[in-house]
Amino acid sequence: MTVALRWLRRPPVAFAVDAVLVTAFAAAGRASHAESSAVAGALGTAWPFLVGTIVGWALVRLRAKDWPLGVGPGITVWFATLVLGMLLRRVTGGGTAATFVVVAGVVLALLLVGWRAVVALPGSPARRVPFE
């Protein structure tokens, strides 16, 4: 587990984790509504949020000159993912009901900020040993 946690400190791995979590969020939402075409549908639902995730990563990288691996920068990634995801859904005719926005906000916060918080916990192997 120590090696796995340390891998999360590598920007390409951390970005992949965010992308997988956002896609899983979309897939779970589609499954909870019994919508068809699982893979294509999940990607169709996820793409606005994935664009938001990319923009969040870019904002942190450009403004802080660092990668969004910590909790604070993770909040920026979460906010960009949620806001841009909802805006793109609205523009492209997707649903943005208030309950969906609230649920998406909470779930995406737990996913995108949550894994960063676990890695940042005192005593976490990812904090104790730098990746080499």
Coordinates of C-alpha atoms in Angstrom, one line a residue:
M1 CA 0.0 0.0 0.0
T2 CA 2.9 2.4 0.7
V3 CA 4.0 2.3 -2.9
A4 CA 0.5 2.7 -4.2
L5 CA 0.0 5.8 -2.1
R6 CA 3.3 7.3 -3.1
W7 CA 2.3 6.8 -6.8
L8 CA -0.6 9.1 -6.1
R9 CA 1.9 11.9 -5.7
R10 CA 2.9 11.6 -9.4
P11 CA 0.9 14.1 -11.5
P12 CA 0.0 11.8 -14.4
V13 CA -1.2 9.2 -11.9
A14 CA -3.1 11.7 -9.9
F15 CA -4.7 13.1 -13.0
A16 CA -5.7 9.6 -14.1
V17 CA -7.3 9.0 -10.7
D18 CA -9.3 12.2 -11.0
A19 CA -10.4 11.2 -14.6
V20 CA -11.4 7.7 -13.5
L21 CA -13.3 9.0 -10.5
V22 CA -15.2 11.6 -12.6
T23 CA -16.1 8.9 -15.1
A24 CA -17.2 6.5 -12.3
F25 CA -19.4 9.3 -10.9
A26 CA -21.1 9.6 -14.3
A27 CA -21.4 5.9 -14.7
A28 CA -22.9 5.5 -11.3
G29 CA -25.4 8.3 -11.9
R30 CA -26.5 6.7 -15.2
A31 CA -26.8 3.3 -13.5
S32 CA -28.9 4.7 -10.7
H33 CA -31.4 5.9 -13.4
A34 CA -31.3 2.7 -15.3
E35 CA -30.0 4.4 -18.5
S36 CA -28.7 2.3 -21.3
S37 CA -25.4 2.1 -23.3
A38 CA -23.2 2.0 -20.2
V39 CA -19.8 2.9 -21.7
A40 CA -20.8 5.4 -24.3
G41 CA -23.5 6.8 -22.1
A42 CA -21.1 7.2 -19.2
L43 CA -18.5 9.0 -21.4
G44 CA -21.3 11.2 -22.8
T45 CA -22.3 12.2 -19.3
A46 CA -18.8 12.5 -18.0
W47 CA -17.2 14.7 -20.8
P48 CA -18.4 18.1 -19.5
F49 CA -17.0 17.2 -16.0
L50 CA -13.8 15.9 -17.5
V51 CA -13.3 19.2 -19.3
G52 CA -13.8 20.9 -16.0
T53 CA -11.3 18.7 -14.4
I54 CA -8.7 19.5 -17.1
V55 CA -9.4 23.2 -16.6
G56 CA -9.0 22.9 -12.9
W57 CA -5.7 21.2 -13.3
A58 CA -4.5 23.9 -15.7
L59 CA -5.6 26.7 -13.4
V60 CA -3.7 25.2 -10.5
R61 CA -0.6 24.6 -12.7
L62 CA -0.7 28.1 -14.2
R63 CA -1.4 30.0 -11.0
A64 CA 0.5 28.1 -8.4
K65 CA 3.2 26.6 -10.6
D66 CA 2.5 23.3 -8.9
W67 CA 0.4 20.2 -9.5
P68 CA -3.0 19.9 -7.8
L69 CA -1.9 17.0 -5.5
G70 CA -2.9 18.5 -2.2
V71 CA -6.3 19.2 -0.6
G72 CA -6.3 22.9 -1.3
P73 CA -5.5 22.6 -5.0
G74 CA -7.9 19.7 -5.0
I75 CA -10.7 22.1 -4.0
T76 CA -9.9 24.2 -7.1
V77 CA -10.1 21.0 -9.3
W78 CA -13.4 20.1 -7.7
F79 CA -14.9 23.5 -8.1
A80 CA -13.8 23.8 -11.8
T81 CA -15.1 20.2 -12.4
L82 CA -18.5 21.0 -10.9
V83 CA -19.0 24.5 -12.3
L84 CA -17.7 24.0 -15.8
G85 CA -19.4 20.5 -15.9
M86 CA -22.8 22.1 -15.1
L87 CA -22.3 25.0 -17.5
L88 CA -21.3 22.7 -20.3
R89 CA -24.3 20.4 -19.6
R90 CA -26.6 23.4 -19.6
V91 CA -25.2 24.7 -22.9
T92 CA -25.5 21.3 -24.6
G93 CA -29.0 20.6 -23.3
G94 CA -28.1 18.4 -20.4
G95 CA -30.0 18.5 -17.2
T96 CA -28.9 20.8 -14.3
A97 CA -31.7 20.3 -11.8
A98 CA -30.9 21.8 -8.4
T99 CA -30.9 18.3 -6.8
F100 CA -28.4 17.1 -9.4
V101 CA -26.2 20.0 -8.8
V102 CA -26.2 19.4 -5.1
V103 CA -25.6 15.7 -5.4
A104 CA -22.9 16.1 -8.0
G105 CA -21.2 18.8 -5.8
V106 CA -21.2 16.5 -2.7
V107 CA -20.1 13.4 -4.5
L108 CA -17.4 15.1 -6.6
A109 CA -16.1 16.8 -3.5
L110 CA -15.9 13.5 -1.7
L111 CA -14.1 11.9 -4.7
L112 CA -11.8 14.6 -5.9
V113 CA -10.9 16.1 -2.5
G114 CA -11.3 12.9 -0.5
W115 CA -8.5 10.9 -2.0
R116 CA -6.2 13.9 -1.5
A117 CA -7.2 14.2 2.1
V118 CA -6.4 10.5 2.7
V119 CA -3.0 10.9 1.2
A120 CA -2.4 14.1 3.2
L121 CA -3.3 12.5 6.6
P122 CA -0.6 12.6 9.2
G123 CA 1.2 9.3 9.2
S124 CA 0.2 8.5 5.6
P125 CA 3.0 6.6 3.8
A126 CA 2.6 9.0 0.9
R127 CA 3.6 11.9 3.2
R128 CA 6.5 10.1 5.0
V129 CA 8.5 8.9 2.1
P130 CA 9.1 11.0 -1.1
F131 CA 8.6 9.2 -4.4
E132 CA 11.8 8.2 -6.0

